[in-house]
Amino acid sequence: MKLTLNLKSLKRLSWPDRLLGIALMTLSLVVVLNGRPPAMATSLEGQTWTGASFPVENFQAYTSPFGFRHSPTGGRGYEFHSGLDIAAPEGSYIRSWWGGTVVEVINDSGCGVGLVIESGDWEHIYCHLGGQVQTRLGRRTLMDRGGIQVVEGQSVPSAARIARVGMSGRTTGPHLHWGLRYGDRWVDPALVLRAMHRDR
Ligand SMILES: [Zn+2]
């Protein structure tokens, strides 16, 4: 069966195929509405991961995997979850996965207080952090009582404490939402963690 379907061609199909067609059209609509579909970086194998750090202290559990899922806050059906959720007690320190440059300090309703760090072709994203975002000398700065001060443009070494687990943005409990992008593609952080573990 062809993957390109429209309503006219649906009418010519028998019912089982019609249902499959409707499912496919719904799925492609979800992909369009949620932006880019998940894609794997081809370079995971053969990389050396000894420079990488696990991104959070006091690990408790992986609470939501990367990929399509039902919306955790209800409504709107399926959504694409672009990262891995790692539960840890509120106030636990978050460590930079890799040495790099802080390219963005986020403060919005979804991610909440967050950071984007660039390391070569990779970007690592941290959401639902504690603390506040302030603008100092024209640059956004994450300030946190735990001795954290991270400013846009600064460089951070691997495993540096860059933030603490909080409850900001769209979240139902304290956890780190950790995203990884390679080029312009989201990568499943669990695959990277597995590769890091193999490298130990
Ligand atoms: Zn998440």
Short mmCIF file of C-alpha atoms and ligand atoms in Angstrom, two decimals:
data_model
loop_
_atom_site.label_atom_id
_atom_site.label_comp_id
_atom_site.label_asym_id
_atom_site.label_seq_id
_atom_site.Cartn_x
_atom_site.Cartn_y
_atom_site.Cartn_z
CA MET A 1 0.00 0.00 0.00
CA LYS A 2 1.25 3.47 -0.83
CA LEU A 3 2.12 5.65 2.14
CA THR A 4 0.77 8.79 0.54
CA LEU A 5 -2.96 8.75 1.18
CA ASN A 6 -5.69 11.26 0.82
CA LEU A 7 -9.36 11.14 1.71
CA LYS A 8 -10.38 10.16 -1.86
CA SER A 9 -8.06 7.17 -1.99
CA LEU A 10 -9.25 6.08 1.47
CA LYS A 11 -12.78 5.56 0.07
CA ARG A 12 -11.52 3.01 -2.44
CA LEU A 13 -9.97 0.82 0.25
CA SER A 14 -11.58 -2.05 2.15
CA TRP A 15 -12.31 -1.35 5.82
CA PRO A 16 -9.18 -2.88 7.41
CA ASP A 17 -6.99 -0.92 4.96
CA ARG A 18 -9.13 2.16 5.51
CA LEU A 19 -8.50 1.99 9.26
CA LEU A 20 -4.76 1.53 8.63
CA GLY A 21 -4.85 4.52 6.29
CA ILE A 22 -6.57 6.67 8.89
CA ALA A 23 -3.98 5.58 11.48
CA LEU A 24 -1.13 6.49 9.12
CA MET A 25 -2.66 9.88 8.33
CA THR A 26 -3.10 10.59 12.05
CA LEU A 27 0.50 9.57 12.75
CA SER A 28 1.90 11.80 10.00
CA LEU A 29 -0.24 14.67 11.28
CA VAL A 30 1.22 14.16 14.77
CA VAL A 31 4.74 14.23 13.28
CA VAL A 32 3.95 17.46 11.43
CA LEU A 33 2.44 19.06 14.54
CA ASN A 34 5.31 18.09 16.80
CA GLY A 35 8.16 19.06 14.48
CA ARG A 36 10.98 16.80 13.51
CA PRO A 37 10.53 13.05 13.97
CA PRO A 38 13.09 11.29 16.18
CA ALA A 39 16.29 10.42 14.39
CA MET A 40 19.49 8.75 15.43
CA ALA A 41 22.91 10.25 14.99
CA THR A 42 25.00 7.80 12.98
CA SER A 43 28.15 8.57 14.94
CA LEU A 44 27.31 6.92 18.29
CA GLU A 45 29.43 3.88 17.51
CA GLY A 46 33.13 4.50 17.41
CA GLN A 47 32.93 7.59 19.62
CA THR A 48 34.90 7.73 22.82
CA TRP A 49 32.74 8.55 25.81
CA THR A 50 35.35 8.67 28.57
CA GLY A 51 34.96 12.48 28.68
CA ALA A 52 31.26 12.21 29.44
CA SER A 53 29.60 12.60 32.82
CA PHE A 54 26.29 11.22 34.07
CA PRO A 55 24.15 14.38 34.23
CA VAL A 56 22.64 14.24 37.72
CA GLU A 57 23.61 13.38 41.31
CA ASN A 58 21.35 11.27 43.57
CA PHE A 59 19.81 9.34 40.68
CA GLN A 60 16.45 7.79 41.61
CA ALA A 61 14.82 6.48 38.43
CA TYR A 62 14.24 7.01 34.74
CA THR A 63 10.65 8.23 34.76
CA SER A 64 9.91 8.84 31.09
CA PRO A 65 11.79 7.63 28.01
CA PHE A 66 12.59 9.44 24.76
CA GLY A 67 10.06 9.18 21.93
CA PHE A 68 6.32 9.35 21.37
CA ARG A 69 4.13 9.06 24.46
CA HIS A 70 0.77 10.01 25.84
CA SER A 71 0.79 13.54 27.20
CA PRO A 72 1.73 13.22 30.92
CA THR A 73 -0.31 16.29 31.84
CA GLY A 74 -3.47 15.11 30.09
CA GLY A 75 -5.26 16.05 26.90
CA ARG A 76 -3.96 16.38 23.34
CA GLY A 77 -3.12 12.67 22.87
CA TYR A 78 0.36 11.76 21.69
CA GLU A 79 3.37 14.01 21.82
CA PHE A 80 7.04 13.66 21.03
CA HIS A 81 9.20 13.61 24.17
CA SER A 82 12.55 14.94 23.03
CA GLY A 83 14.58 13.82 26.02
CA LEU A 84 14.95 11.43 28.93
CA ASP A 85 13.41 12.22 32.33
CA ILE A 86 15.63 11.39 35.30
CA ALA A 87 14.07 11.70 38.76
CA ALA A 88 16.21 12.97 41.62
CA PRO A 89 15.35 14.78 44.86
CA GLU A 90 14.74 18.51 44.50
CA GLY A 91 18.03 20.37 44.98
CA SER A 92 20.23 17.56 43.63
CA TYR A 93 23.13 18.88 41.61
CA ILE A 94 23.14 18.56 37.83
CA ARG A 95 26.47 18.03 36.11
CA SER A 96 27.43 19.00 32.60
CA TRP A 97 27.40 15.89 30.42
CA TRP A 98 30.40 17.19 28.45
CA GLY A 99 32.66 20.23 28.50
CA GLY A 100 31.27 23.01 26.34
CA THR A 101 29.84 26.50 26.02
CA VAL A 102 26.56 27.67 27.54
CA VAL A 103 24.70 28.91 24.45
CA GLU A 104 21.31 29.56 26.06
CA VAL A 105 19.76 30.12 29.46
CA ILE A 106 16.08 29.20 29.05
CA ASN A 107 13.13 30.62 30.96
CA ASP A 108 9.79 29.52 29.48
CA SER A 109 6.58 27.70 30.40
CA GLY A 110 7.55 24.28 29.01
CA CYS A 111 11.20 23.73 29.89
CA GLY A 112 10.99 26.18 32.78
CA VAL A 113 14.44 27.28 33.86
CA GLY A 114 16.88 25.51 31.56
CA LEU A 115 20.31 25.43 29.97
CA VAL A 116 21.62 24.57 26.51
CA ILE A 117 25.31 23.68 26.29
CA GLU A 118 27.13 23.23 23.00
CA SER A 119 29.96 20.72 22.65
CA GLY A 120 31.13 20.50 19.04
CA ASP A 121 28.24 19.14 16.96
CA TRP A 122 26.31 18.19 20.12
CA GLU A 123 23.91 20.22 22.20
CA HIS A 124 22.82 19.07 25.65
CA ILE A 125 19.65 20.53 27.12
CA TYR A 126 18.64 20.60 30.79
CA CYS A 127 15.08 21.52 31.88
CA HIS A 128 12.94 22.03 35.02
CA LEU A 129 15.86 23.46 36.98
CA GLY A 130 15.75 25.31 40.28
CA GLY A 131 16.79 28.94 40.72
CA GLN A 132 15.97 32.10 38.78
CA VAL A 133 17.03 33.60 35.48
CA GLN A 134 18.33 37.17 35.66
CA THR A 135 19.88 39.42 33.07
CA ARG A 136 23.28 40.68 34.12
CA LEU A 137 25.29 42.98 31.87
CA GLY A 138 22.94 42.03 29.02
CA ARG A 139 23.49 38.29 29.40
CA ARG A 140 21.03 35.81 30.83
CA THR A 141 22.28 34.19 34.00
CA LEU A 142 21.00 31.24 36.01
CA MET A 143 21.24 32.04 39.72
CA ASP A 144 20.62 29.37 42.32
CA ARG A 145 21.05 29.32 46.09
CA GLY A 146 23.17 26.18 45.84
CA GLY A 147 26.13 28.29 44.74
CA ILE A 148 25.24 28.16 41.07
CA GLN A 149 25.82 31.06 38.70
CA VAL A 150 25.87 30.17 35.01
CA VAL A 151 25.94 32.87 32.37
CA GLU A 152 25.32 32.65 28.63
CA GLY A 153 28.60 32.45 26.75
CA GLN A 154 30.65 30.92 29.55
CA SER A 155 32.44 27.63 29.13
CA VAL A 156 32.00 24.73 31.53
CA PRO A 157 34.17 21.64 32.00
CA SER A 158 32.72 18.13 31.87
CA ALA A 159 31.02 17.10 35.14
CA ALA A 160 30.88 20.69 36.44
CA ARG A 161 27.90 21.40 38.69
CA ILE A 162 25.79 23.65 36.47
CA ALA A 163 22.37 23.65 38.16
CA ARG A 164 20.09 21.86 40.59
CA VAL A 165 16.95 19.77 40.08
CA GLY A 166 13.83 21.90 40.48
CA MET A 167 10.15 22.04 39.57
CA SER A 168 10.08 24.84 36.99
CA GLY A 169 8.09 24.64 33.75
CA ARG A 170 5.70 21.84 32.77
CA THR A 171 6.43 19.09 35.28
CA THR A 172 4.58 16.96 37.81
CA GLY A 173 7.54 16.27 40.10
CA PRO A 174 11.22 17.04 40.57
CA HIS A 175 13.26 15.59 37.74
CA LEU A 176 15.83 16.51 35.13
CA HIS A 177 14.58 16.53 31.55
CA TRP A 178 17.77 15.83 29.64
CA GLY A 179 17.87 16.30 25.87
CA LEU A 180 20.64 15.61 23.37
CA ARG A 181 20.85 17.00 19.87
CA TYR A 182 23.41 16.01 17.27
CA GLY A 183 23.46 18.51 14.43
CA ASP A 184 19.74 19.24 14.08
CA ARG A 185 18.57 15.82 15.23
CA TRP A 186 17.36 14.69 18.62
CA VAL A 187 19.18 11.63 19.94
CA ASP A 188 17.82 9.18 22.52
CA PRO A 189 19.90 9.93 25.66
CA ALA A 190 19.44 6.33 26.84
CA LEU A 191 21.49 5.14 23.84
CA VAL A 192 24.25 7.56 24.75
CA LEU A 193 24.18 6.45 28.40
CA ARG A 194 24.48 2.84 27.26
CA ALA A 195 27.44 3.73 25.02
CA MET A 196 29.05 5.61 27.93
CA HIS A 197 28.59 2.59 30.16
CA ARG A 198 30.21 0.27 27.60
CA ASP A 199 33.20 2.61 27.51
CA ARG A 200 33.89 2.38 31.24
ZN ZN B 1 10.94 15.31 29.83
#
